[in-house]
Amino acid sequence: MRYSDELIEEIRSKNDIVDVIGGYVHLQKKGSTYFGLCPFHNEKTASFSVTPSKQMYYCFGCHKGGNVITFLMEYENYSFQEAMAALAEKAGVELPEPDQAQADRSRDILRKRMLEVNKEAAKYYAYLLRSPKGEPGINYLKGRGLTDDTLNRFGLGFADVSSDSLVRYLVSKGYDDQLLIDAGLAVFDEKSGLHDRFWNRVMYPIMDANNRVIGFGGRVMGDAKPKYLNSRETFVFDKSRNLYGLNLARSSRTDYFILCEGYMDVIAMHQAGFNMAVASLGTAFTSGQATLLRRFVRKVYLAYDSDQAGIDAALKAIAVFRDMDMNCRIINMEPHKDPDEFIKTLGKEEFQKRIDDAEDGFFFELRIMARDYDLKAPDSRSEFTYRVVDKLLGFEDEIKRENYLIAAADRYAIPVDQLKREIIKRAAQGRKVTYDSPRSGIQKAVTNEELILKKQRNLITWLSEDPSIFSVVKKYIEPSDFTDPLYAEVVRQLFADLERNGEPRPAAIISTFDDEADQSRVAELFNTSLVLDADNDKAHALHDVIYMVKKSAVEARSASDVVDAESITRQMNDKKALEELRKTTITL
Ligand SMILES: [Zn+2]
């Protein structure tokens, strides 16, 4: 289902990129460009730019870039189709019925089918839960104190004891065997044929941030193993980039999330009114999940189990958050095991108090660490002090490190000077190591070819920012002078736009490329930094860039030409033109 270029362009141009991205990323205006923390990589200083005049975003850190359509695809994990639909709705434009015959984005279609079949499976499990077959499931869930409203809100269901009831249901709905296997709902083996992956389990549909069912978690009835079984990762289900409950927590309107260990914790918390609770999906908390959380909040409270496994998991999560420069506090669940049990026994008011009194992640780490030392014995105490220094070195931000240092010194009665001295000593050792590595190596890595490409990018950015130079540029340069095929194609389109009405449309050019990596590369072409001297030097600088681009084009051509009479004439003409260009004085 390909839309016409005109329609894509209409939808794109009716959605201002600053408005759209501003809804996701906190942007600050600097000159004519907006900057914010990049949602696609972990950073502490804003290198993610949004330029209204180009209707483009570009990150100078991770080099992701594109237009308003590619942003939604990347950020919301939308297909092209879904991004177009969302933007069309915002702009009040009606999209025509997609023409199936023209379907050429097979990835999109497979995704769509997989989401559909997951949704259908969730509906079927929910139906079974409320049927006589679902009695064990209902008994279990009601036994855990869940209300009907909660069952509905989380779409809970049941997989019965028969080994193929879901398969039979979905096949009757017209889904083919392979799709069921690909979606992780069914398994095939020689002995029993195609059968359900989940049976005799309470089913928790896992939704992405946009309420689409992407997988399932299942808790077995009785004592069979494994107690919890999750969908395996599929085309639509990436465990490291999703969190259970995020679809609901994202609209909680709090400036923090509560991170729990399991599905039941999240559900119990939501039922008690803590609708900012989320959980990782049966795996350790990852930096990908932290990046996802950071899109919504900067503060996270951990509500992990109070047993040793929970403490170990919390320590790992604290480290992940520190690397992401996010604050994290630990909720003390004692004397109970988990939030579910805590709230059932002590109530939600008491839980709220525990949130308010939650312990800073750093002090939690020190407290757990201190358990292994006898702080009254000098030798043991010294070792502990060294480990505190280790931990303090984990803070990259100097002010933060200083503040934690003072607080830690106070808490464990360690002299502040002692900690400071040791940190300076260690930092100095660290720096020495860096000096030892050969620095010249980095510069050598920038090849001549890369320098030429950089000049070419400069010229493209310049043309898009100052179309008045086009009349001069086109006298000397043609699209084929750009040695990279992608550059040449972009310039061909850019020239056509400038020729037509003098107006560059970089964001429209991006949409003509299908591949995500290409789109980022195109965005890069329009976002090089132009180092220009005073205005009167502009003509000189432009001459430089044009000459460099032309010279490299001529050299590339002469290197690749076969040697015959025609090519020799051509090379001679090229060289003559180049020499003339060198002597020419450009006036603007
Ligand atoms: Zn980035």
Coordinates of C-alpha atoms and ligand atoms in Angstrom, one line a residue:
M1 CA 0.0 0.0 0.0
R2 CA 2.1 2.8 -1.3
Y3 CA 0.7 6.3 -1.1
S4 CA 1.4 8.8 -3.8
D5 CA 4.4 11.2 -3.3
E6 CA 1.9 14.1 -3.2
L7 CA -0.1 12.6 -0.4
I8 CA 3.0 11.7 1.6
E9 CA 4.2 15.3 1.1
E10 CA 0.8 16.7 2.1
I11 CA 0.7 14.8 5.3
R12 CA 4.2 15.6 6.1
S13 CA 4.0 19.3 5.5
K14 CA 0.8 19.6 7.5
N15 CA 2.5 18.3 10.6
D16 CA 5.0 20.8 12.0
I17 CA 8.0 18.8 13.2
V18 CA 8.6 21.0 16.3
D19 CA 5.0 20.5 17.4
V20 CA 5.2 16.7 16.9
I21 CA 8.6 16.0 18.4
G22 CA 8.0 18.6 21.1
G23 CA 5.2 16.3 22.3
Y24 CA 7.8 13.6 23.1
V25 CA 11.1 15.4 23.8
H26 CA 11.6 18.5 25.9
L27 CA 13.1 21.0 23.4
Q28 CA 14.8 24.3 23.9
K29 CA 15.4 26.9 21.3
K30 CA 18.9 28.0 20.5
G31 CA 19.0 30.4 17.6
S32 CA 16.9 29.0 14.8
T33 CA 17.2 25.4 16.0
Y34 CA 15.7 23.4 18.8
F35 CA 17.8 21.0 21.0
G36 CA 16.9 18.3 23.4
L37 CA 18.2 15.0 24.9
C38 CA 18.2 12.4 22.2
P39 CA 15.5 9.7 22.7
F40 CA 17.5 7.2 20.7
H41 CA 20.7 7.1 22.6
N42 CA 21.9 7.7 26.1
E43 CA 23.3 11.2 26.6
K44 CA 23.6 13.9 29.2
T45 CA 24.0 16.9 27.0
A46 CA 21.5 17.7 24.3
S47 CA 22.8 16.9 20.9
F48 CA 19.5 16.1 19.3
S49 CA 18.4 18.9 17.0
V50 CA 15.1 19.8 15.4
T51 CA 15.3 22.5 12.7
P52 CA 11.9 24.1 11.7
S53 CA 13.2 25.6 8.5
K54 CA 14.2 22.1 7.2
Q55 CA 11.5 20.2 9.0
M56 CA 14.1 17.7 10.1
Y57 CA 15.6 16.2 13.2
Y58 CA 19.2 15.1 13.5
C59 CA 21.3 13.8 16.4
F60 CA 24.9 14.8 16.4
G61 CA 25.7 12.0 18.8
C62 CA 24.2 8.9 17.3
H63 CA 23.5 10.3 13.8
K64 CA 19.9 9.3 13.7
G65 CA 17.9 11.7 11.6
G66 CA 14.9 12.2 9.4
N67 CA 11.6 13.9 9.1
V68 CA 8.3 13.9 11.0
I69 CA 7.2 10.5 9.5
T70 CA 10.5 8.7 10.2
F71 CA 10.5 10.1 13.8
L72 CA 7.2 8.5 14.6
M73 CA 8.3 5.2 13.0
E74 CA 11.5 5.2 15.1
Y75 CA 10.0 6.5 18.4
E76 CA 6.7 4.7 18.5
N77 CA 8.0 1.7 16.7
Y78 CA 5.3 2.4 14.0
S79 CA 5.3 1.0 10.5
F80 CA 5.3 3.6 7.7
Q81 CA 1.5 2.9 7.4
E82 CA 0.9 3.5 11.1
A83 CA 2.9 6.7 11.1
M84 CA 1.0 8.0 8.1
A85 CA -2.3 7.2 9.8
A86 CA -1.3 9.0 13.0
L87 CA -0.1 12.1 11.2
A88 CA -3.1 12.2 8.8
E89 CA -5.4 12.1 11.8
K90 CA -3.5 15.0 13.5
A91 CA -3.7 17.0 10.3
G92 CA -7.4 16.2 9.6
V93 CA -6.6 14.6 6.3
E94 CA -8.4 11.5 5.2
L95 CA -6.3 8.7 3.9
P96 CA -7.6 6.7 0.9
E97 CA -8.2 3.0 1.4
P98 CA -4.9 1.2 1.1
D99 CA -4.7 -0.6 -2.2
Q100 CA -3.7 -4.2 -1.3
A101 CA -2.8 -5.0 -4.9
Q102 CA 0.0 -2.4 -4.7
A103 CA 1.3 -3.8 -1.5
D104 CA 5.1 -3.7 -1.5
R105 CA 6.1 -3.3 2.1
S106 CA 5.9 -7.0 3.1
R107 CA 7.5 -6.3 6.5
D108 CA 4.6 -3.9 7.3
I109 CA 2.1 -6.5 6.4
L110 CA 3.6 -9.3 8.4
R111 CA 3.8 -7.0 11.4
K112 CA 0.2 -6.1 11.0
R113 CA -0.9 -9.7 10.7
M114 CA 1.1 -10.6 13.8
L115 CA -0.4 -7.8 15.9
E116 CA -3.9 -8.9 14.6
V117 CA -3.4 -12.5 15.5
N118 CA -2.1 -11.6 19.0
K119 CA -5.1 -9.4 19.6
E120 CA -7.4 -12.2 18.5
A121 CA -5.6 -14.6 20.8
A122 CA -6.0 -12.2 23.7
K123 CA -9.7 -12.0 23.0
Y124 CA -10.0 -15.7 22.9
Y125 CA -8.1 -16.1 26.2
A126 CA -10.3 -13.5 27.9
Y127 CA -13.4 -15.3 26.6
L128 CA -12.1 -18.6 28.0
L129 CA -11.4 -17.1 31.4
R130 CA -15.1 -16.2 31.7
S131 CA -16.3 -19.5 30.4
P132 CA -16.8 -22.7 32.6
K133 CA -13.4 -23.9 31.4
G134 CA -11.8 -20.8 32.9
E135 CA -12.9 -21.5 36.5
P136 CA -9.4 -22.4 37.8
G137 CA -8.1 -19.1 36.3
I138 CA -10.9 -17.0 37.8
N139 CA -10.5 -18.7 41.2
Y140 CA -6.8 -18.0 41.1
L141 CA -7.2 -14.3 40.1
K142 CA -10.1 -13.7 42.5
G143 CA -8.0 -15.4 45.2
R144 CA -5.4 -12.8 44.6
G145 CA -8.0 -10.1 45.2
L146 CA -8.4 -8.8 41.7
T147 CA -11.6 -7.0 40.8
D148 CA -13.5 -7.5 37.5
D149 CA -12.5 -4.0 36.6
T150 CA -8.8 -4.9 36.9
L151 CA -9.2 -8.1 34.9
N152 CA -10.7 -6.1 32.1
R153 CA -8.2 -3.3 32.3
F154 CA -5.3 -5.7 31.9
G155 CA -7.2 -7.9 29.5
L156 CA -6.4 -11.0 31.6
G157 CA -7.3 -14.4 30.2
F158 CA -6.9 -18.1 30.5
A159 CA -5.4 -20.9 28.4
D160 CA -7.3 -24.1 29.2
V161 CA -6.1 -27.6 29.5
S162 CA -6.7 -28.8 26.0
S163 CA -3.5 -28.7 23.9
D164 CA -4.8 -27.1 20.8
S165 CA -7.9 -25.0 21.5
L166 CA -6.3 -21.7 20.6
V167 CA -4.8 -23.1 17.4
R168 CA -8.2 -24.5 16.3
Y169 CA -9.9 -21.2 17.1
L170 CA -7.4 -19.1 15.1
V171 CA -7.3 -21.4 12.2
S172 CA -11.1 -21.2 12.0
K173 CA -10.6 -17.4 11.8
G174 CA -8.5 -17.8 8.7
Y175 CA -4.9 -17.5 10.2
D176 CA -2.4 -19.8 8.7
D177 CA -0.2 -22.3 10.7
Q178 CA 3.1 -20.5 9.9
L179 CA 1.8 -17.2 11.3
L180 CA 0.8 -18.9 14.5
I181 CA 4.3 -20.3 14.9
D182 CA 6.0 -17.1 13.9
A183 CA 3.9 -15.2 16.4
G184 CA 5.0 -17.6 19.2
L185 CA 1.4 -18.7 19.9
A186 CA 1.8 -22.3 18.6
V187 CA 4.5 -24.9 18.4
F188 CA 5.0 -27.7 15.9
D189 CA 6.6 -31.0 16.5
E190 CA 6.4 -34.4 14.7
K191 CA 4.7 -36.2 17.5
S192 CA 1.8 -33.9 18.3
G193 CA 1.6 -31.7 15.3
L194 CA 0.6 -28.1 15.7
H195 CA -0.3 -27.3 19.2
D196 CA -0.7 -24.3 21.6
R197 CA 2.3 -22.9 23.3
F198 CA 0.4 -22.0 26.4
W199 CA -2.0 -24.3 28.3
N200 CA -3.5 -24.4 31.8
R201 CA -2.2 -20.9 32.5
V202 CA -3.6 -17.6 33.5
M203 CA -2.7 -15.3 30.6
Y204 CA -1.3 -11.8 30.8
P205 CA -1.3 -10.0 27.4
I206 CA 1.8 -7.8 27.1
M207 CA 1.0 -4.6 25.4
D208 CA 3.4 -2.0 23.9
A209 CA 3.1 1.7 24.8
N210 CA 0.4 2.0 22.2
N211 CA -1.9 -0.7 23.6
R212 CA -1.1 -3.3 21.0
V213 CA -0.8 -6.9 22.1
I214 CA 2.8 -7.9 21.3
G215 CA 3.2 -11.1 23.4
F216 CA 2.0 -13.0 26.5
G217 CA 3.1 -14.0 29.9
G218 CA 1.4 -17.1 31.3
R219 CA 1.3 -18.3 35.0
V220 CA 0.8 -22.0 35.3
M221 CA -2.1 -23.4 37.5
G222 CA -0.7 -25.6 40.2
D223 CA 3.0 -26.4 40.7
A224 CA 4.1 -27.3 37.2
K225 CA 7.3 -25.7 35.9
P226 CA 8.0 -23.2 34.7
K227 CA 5.8 -21.1 36.9
Y228 CA 5.9 -18.2 34.4
L229 CA 6.2 -18.7 30.7
N230 CA 6.7 -15.8 28.4
S231 CA 6.2 -15.5 24.6
R232 CA 9.6 -15.8 22.9
E233 CA 10.8 -12.7 21.1
T234 CA 9.2 -12.2 17.7
F235 CA 9.1 -9.7 15.0
V236 CA 6.8 -7.5 17.1
F237 CA 8.0 -8.5 20.6
D238 CA 11.4 -7.1 21.7
K239 CA 11.7 -7.7 25.5
S240 CA 14.5 -5.3 26.0
R241 CA 12.5 -2.4 24.5
N242 CA 9.1 -2.9 26.2
L243 CA 7.8 -2.8 29.7
Y244 CA 4.7 -4.4 31.2
G245 CA 2.1 -1.7 32.1
L246 CA 3.8 1.1 30.2
N247 CA 0.6 1.6 28.1
L248 CA -1.2 2.6 31.2
A249 CA 1.6 4.2 33.2
R250 CA 2.4 6.6 30.4
S251 CA -0.8 8.5 31.1
S252 CA -0.5 8.5 34.9
R253 CA 0.6 12.1 34.9
T254 CA 3.2 11.6 37.6
D255 CA 6.8 12.6 37.2
Y256 CA 8.0 9.2 38.3
F257 CA 7.4 5.5 37.6
I258 CA 7.5 2.6 40.0
L259 CA 9.5 -0.3 38.6
C260 CA 8.3 -3.7 39.9
E261 CA 9.6 -7.3 39.3
G262 CA 6.5 -9.0 38.0
Y263 CA 3.1 -8.8 36.3
M264 CA 1.2 -9.4 39.5
D265 CA 3.0 -6.6 41.3
V266 CA 2.1 -4.2 38.5
I267 CA -1.5 -5.3 38.5
A268 CA -1.9 -5.1 42.3
M269 CA -0.3 -1.6 42.4
H270 CA -2.6 -0.3 39.6
Q271 CA -5.6 -1.7 41.5
A272 CA -4.5 0.2 44.6
G273 CA -4.3 3.4 42.6
F274 CA -0.5 3.4 41.8
N275 CA -1.1 3.5 38.1
M276 CA 2.6 4.6 37.4
A277 CA 3.8 1.0 38.0
V278 CA 5.6 -1.0 35.3
A279 CA 7.7 -4.1 35.2
S280 CA 10.4 -5.6 33.0
L281 CA 9.4 -8.7 31.1
G282 CA 10.8 -11.6 32.9
T283 CA 14.4 -10.5 32.2
A284 CA 16.8 -8.4 34.0
F285 CA 16.3 -4.7 33.6
T286 CA 18.2 -3.4 30.6
S287 CA 19.5 -0.1 29.4
G288 CA 17.1 -0.3 26.5
Q289 CA 14.2 -0.3 29.0
A290 CA 15.8 2.6 30.9
T291 CA 16.0 4.6 27.6
L292 CA 12.3 3.8 27.1
L293 CA 11.4 4.9 30.6
R294 CA 13.5 8.1 30.3
R295 CA 11.2 9.2 27.5
F296 CA 8.5 9.7 30.1
V297 CA 10.1 10.3 33.4
R298 CA 13.5 11.1 35.0
K299 CA 12.8 9.5 38.4
V300 CA 12.1 5.9 39.1
Y301 CA 11.2 4.1 42.3
L302 CA 12.1 0.4 42.6
A303 CA 9.6 -1.9 44.3
Y304 CA 11.6 -5.1 44.1
D305 CA 11.2 -8.1 46.4
S306 CA 12.8 -7.8 49.8
D307 CA 14.6 -11.1 49.5
Q308 CA 18.2 -11.6 48.3
A309 CA 17.2 -12.2 44.7
G310 CA 15.3 -8.9 44.8
I311 CA 18.2 -7.0 46.3
D312 CA 20.6 -8.4 43.7
A313 CA 18.2 -7.3 40.9
A314 CA 17.8 -3.9 42.5
L315 CA 21.6 -3.4 42.6
K316 CA 21.8 -4.2 38.9
A317 CA 19.0 -1.8 38.1
I318 CA 20.6 1.0 40.1
A319 CA 23.8 0.6 38.1
V320 CA 21.8 0.8 34.8
F321 CA 20.1 3.9 36.0
R322 CA 23.3 5.6 37.1
D323 CA 24.8 5.0 33.7
M324 CA 21.7 6.8 32.2
D325 CA 22.1 9.7 34.7
M326 CA 18.6 8.9 36.1
N327 CA 17.6 9.1 39.7
C328 CA 16.4 6.0 41.3
R329 CA 15.1 5.3 44.8
I330 CA 14.4 2.0 46.6
I331 CA 11.1 1.4 48.3
N332 CA 11.5 -0.6 51.5
M333 CA 9.1 -3.4 51.5
E334 CA 10.0 -4.9 54.9
P335 CA 8.6 -6.9 56.6
H336 CA 6.8 -8.0 53.5
K337 CA 8.0 -9.8 50.4
D338 CA 6.6 -7.8 47.6
P339 CA 4.3 -4.8 46.9
D340 CA 1.2 -7.0 46.4
E341 CA 1.6 -8.6 49.8
F342 CA 2.6 -5.2 51.4
I343 CA -0.5 -3.4 50.1
K344 CA -2.8 -6.3 51.0
T345 CA -1.6 -6.3 54.6
L346 CA -0.7 -2.7 55.4
G347 CA -2.8 -0.8 52.8
K348 CA -2.1 1.8 50.2
E349 CA -1.6 4.8 52.5
E350 CA 1.2 3.0 54.2
F351 CA 2.7 2.2 50.8
Q352 CA 2.5 5.8 49.8
K353 CA 4.5 6.6 53.0
R354 CA 7.1 4.1 51.9
I355 CA 7.4 5.9 48.5
D356 CA 7.9 9.2 50.2
D357 CA 10.6 7.7 52.4
A358 CA 12.3 5.7 49.7
E359 CA 16.0 5.4 49.9
D360 CA 18.4 6.9 47.4
G361 CA 19.9 4.2 45.2
F362 CA 23.5 5.1 46.1
F363 CA 22.9 4.9 49.8
F364 CA 21.0 1.6 49.3
E365 CA 24.2 0.3 47.6
L366 CA 26.4 1.4 50.4
R367 CA 24.1 0.0 53.1
I368 CA 24.1 -3.4 51.4
M369 CA 27.8 -3.2 50.9
A370 CA 28.5 -2.3 54.5
R371 CA 26.9 -5.6 55.6
D372 CA 30.0 -7.4 54.5
Y373 CA 32.4 -5.3 56.6
D374 CA 33.1 -4.8 60.3
L375 CA 33.2 -1.0 60.3
K376 CA 34.7 -1.0 63.8
A377 CA 37.8 -2.9 62.7
P378 CA 40.4 -0.6 61.1
D379 CA 41.4 -3.1 58.3
S380 CA 37.9 -3.9 57.3
R381 CA 36.9 -0.3 57.6
S382 CA 39.7 0.7 55.2
E383 CA 38.6 -1.8 52.6
F384 CA 35.1 -0.5 52.9
T385 CA 36.4 3.1 52.4
Y386 CA 38.1 2.0 49.2
R387 CA 34.9 0.5 47.9
V388 CA 33.0 3.7 48.7
V389 CA 35.6 5.6 46.5
D390 CA 35.0 3.0 43.7
K391 CA 31.3 3.8 43.9
L392 CA 31.8 7.5 43.9
L393 CA 33.9 7.3 40.8
G394 CA 30.9 5.9 39.1
F395 CA 29.4 9.5 39.0
E396 CA 30.5 11.3 35.9
D397 CA 29.0 14.5 37.0
E398 CA 31.4 16.4 39.3
I399 CA 28.8 18.2 41.4
K400 CA 26.8 15.1 41.9
R401 CA 29.9 13.2 42.9
E402 CA 30.9 15.9 45.4
N403 CA 27.4 15.9 47.0
Y404 CA 27.3 12.2 47.4
L405 CA 30.8 12.2 48.7
I406 CA 29.9 14.7 51.5
A407 CA 26.8 12.7 52.3
A408 CA 28.6 9.4 52.4
A409 CA 31.4 10.8 54.6
D410 CA 28.8 12.0 57.0
R411 CA 26.8 8.8 57.1
Y412 CA 29.8 6.5 57.7
A413 CA 32.0 9.0 59.6
I414 CA 34.8 9.0 57.0
P415 CA 36.8 12.2 56.9
V416 CA 35.8 14.2 53.7
D417 CA 39.4 15.0 53.0
Q418 CA 40.3 11.3 53.0
L419 CA 37.7 10.5 50.3
K420 CA 38.6 13.5 48.2
R421 CA 42.3 12.8 48.3
E422 CA 41.7 9.2 47.2
I423 CA 39.4 10.3 44.4
I424 CA 41.9 12.8 43.0
K425 CA 44.6 10.1 43.1
R426 CA 42.4 7.6 41.3
A427 CA 41.2 10.2 38.7
A428 CA 44.9 11.1 38.0
Q429 CA 45.7 7.4 37.5
G430 CA 42.8 7.2 35.1
R431 CA 43.9 10.1 33.1
K432 CA 47.4 8.7 32.7
V433 CA 46.0 5.7 31.1
T434 CA 44.2 7.8 28.5
Y435 CA 47.4 9.7 27.6
D436 CA 49.2 6.5 26.9
S437 CA 46.9 5.6 24.0
P438 CA 48.2 7.0 20.7
R439 CA 46.2 10.1 19.9
S440 CA 47.5 10.5 16.3
G441 CA 45.7 7.2 15.4
I442 CA 42.3 9.0 15.6
Q443 CA 43.4 11.7 13.2
K444 CA 44.8 9.2 10.7
A445 CA 41.5 7.4 10.6
V446 CA 40.0 10.4 8.9
T447 CA 40.8 9.6 5.3
N448 CA 41.1 11.8 2.3
E449 CA 37.9 10.2 1.0
E450 CA 36.1 11.2 4.2
L451 CA 37.3 14.8 3.9
I452 CA 35.9 15.0 0.4
L453 CA 32.5 13.6 1.5
K454 CA 32.5 16.1 4.2
K455 CA 33.0 18.9 1.7
Q456 CA 30.1 17.5 -0.3
R457 CA 27.9 17.4 2.7
N458 CA 28.9 21.0 3.5
L459 CA 27.8 22.1 0.1
I460 CA 24.4 20.3 0.4
T461 CA 23.7 21.8 3.8
W462 CA 24.8 25.2 2.6
L463 CA 22.4 25.1 -0.4
S464 CA 19.5 24.1 1.8
E465 CA 20.2 26.9 4.2
D466 CA 21.0 29.6 1.7
P467 CA 19.3 28.9 -1.6
S468 CA 20.7 32.2 -3.0
I469 CA 24.0 30.5 -3.8
F470 CA 22.3 28.0 -6.1
S471 CA 22.7 30.3 -9.2
V472 CA 26.4 30.2 -8.7
V473 CA 26.7 26.5 -7.7
K474 CA 24.8 25.2 -10.7
K475 CA 27.3 27.0 -13.1
Y476 CA 30.0 24.6 -11.9
I477 CA 28.5 21.6 -10.2
E478 CA 26.2 18.9 -11.4
P479 CA 24.6 16.1 -9.3
S480 CA 26.9 13.5 -10.8
D481 CA 29.9 15.3 -9.2
F482 CA 28.9 13.9 -5.9
T483 CA 30.8 10.6 -5.6
D484 CA 28.4 8.8 -3.3
P485 CA 25.3 7.5 -5.2
L486 CA 23.0 8.5 -2.3
Y487 CA 24.5 12.0 -2.2
A488 CA 24.1 12.3 -6.0
E489 CA 20.4 11.3 -5.8
V490 CA 19.7 13.8 -3.0
V491 CA 21.4 16.6 -4.9
R492 CA 19.5 15.7 -8.1
Q493 CA 16.2 16.2 -6.1
L494 CA 17.5 19.3 -4.3
F495 CA 18.5 20.9 -7.6
A496 CA 15.1 20.1 -9.1
D497 CA 13.4 21.8 -6.1
L498 CA 15.6 24.8 -6.3
E499 CA 15.1 25.0 -10.1
R500 CA 11.3 24.8 -9.7
N501 CA 10.7 27.5 -7.2
G502 CA 14.0 28.3 -5.4
E503 CA 12.8 26.4 -2.3
P504 CA 14.6 23.5 -0.8
R505 CA 12.5 20.8 0.8
P506 CA 14.9 18.5 2.6
A507 CA 12.2 16.7 4.6
A508 CA 10.4 15.8 1.5
I509 CA 13.6 14.3 0.0
I510 CA 13.9 12.0 3.0
S511 CA 10.5 10.5 2.3
T512 CA 11.7 9.3 -1.1
F513 CA 14.1 6.9 0.6
D514 CA 12.6 3.7 2.0
D515 CA 15.5 2.4 4.1
E516 CA 15.9 3.7 7.6
A517 CA 19.7 3.9 7.5
D518 CA 19.4 5.8 4.2
Q519 CA 17.0 8.3 5.8
S520 CA 19.4 9.0 8.6
R521 CA 22.2 9.5 6.1
V522 CA 20.1 11.9 4.1
A523 CA 19.3 13.9 7.3
E524 CA 23.1 14.0 8.0
L525 CA 23.7 15.7 4.6
F526 CA 21.5 18.6 5.6
N527 CA 22.9 19.0 9.1
T528 CA 26.6 19.5 8.8
S529 CA 27.9 22.5 10.7
L530 CA 29.0 25.3 8.4
V531 CA 32.0 27.1 9.7
L532 CA 31.9 30.4 7.9
D533 CA 33.9 33.4 8.6
A534 CA 32.6 37.0 8.3
D535 CA 30.1 37.7 5.6
N536 CA 32.6 39.1 3.1
D537 CA 34.4 35.8 3.1
K538 CA 31.3 33.9 2.0
A539 CA 32.2 34.1 -1.7
H540 CA 35.7 32.9 -1.0
A541 CA 34.5 30.0 1.2
L542 CA 32.0 29.0 -1.4
H543 CA 34.7 29.0 -4.1
D544 CA 36.7 26.7 -1.9
V545 CA 33.9 24.2 -1.4
I546 CA 32.9 24.2 -5.1
Y547 CA 36.5 23.8 -6.2
M548 CA 37.1 20.9 -3.8
V549 CA 33.9 19.1 -4.8
K550 CA 34.7 19.6 -8.5
K551 CA 38.3 18.6 -8.2
S552 CA 37.5 15.3 -6.4
A553 CA 34.8 14.5 -9.0
V554 CA 37.3 15.0 -11.9
E555 CA 39.9 12.9 -10.1
A556 CA 37.4 10.1 -9.4
R557 CA 36.3 10.2 -13.1
S558 CA 39.8 10.0 -14.5
A559 CA 40.7 7.1 -12.2
S560 CA 37.7 5.1 -13.3
D561 CA 37.7 5.9 -17.0
V562 CA 39.0 3.4 -19.5
V563 CA 41.8 4.7 -21.6
D564 CA 40.4 5.5 -25.1
A565 CA 40.4 8.6 -27.3
E566 CA 37.0 9.7 -26.0
S567 CA 37.9 9.5 -22.4
I568 CA 41.2 11.3 -22.9
T569 CA 39.4 14.2 -24.6
R570 CA 37.0 14.2 -21.7
Q571 CA 39.7 14.2 -19.1
M572 CA 41.5 17.1 -20.8
N573 CA 38.3 19.1 -20.9
D574 CA 37.6 18.3 -17.3
K575 CA 41.1 19.5 -16.3
K576 CA 40.8 22.7 -18.3
A577 CA 37.4 23.5 -16.7
L578 CA 38.8 22.8 -13.3
E579 CA 41.8 25.1 -13.9
E580 CA 39.4 27.8 -15.0
L581 CA 37.3 27.3 -12.0
R582 CA 40.4 27.6 -9.8
K583 CA 41.2 31.0 -11.3
T584 CA 37.6 32.3 -11.2
T585 CA 36.5 34.8 -8.6
I586 CA 33.0 34.0 -7.4
T587 CA 30.9 37.0 -6.6
L588 CA 27.6 36.8 -4.8
Ligands
ZN1 ZN 21.1 10.3 19.4

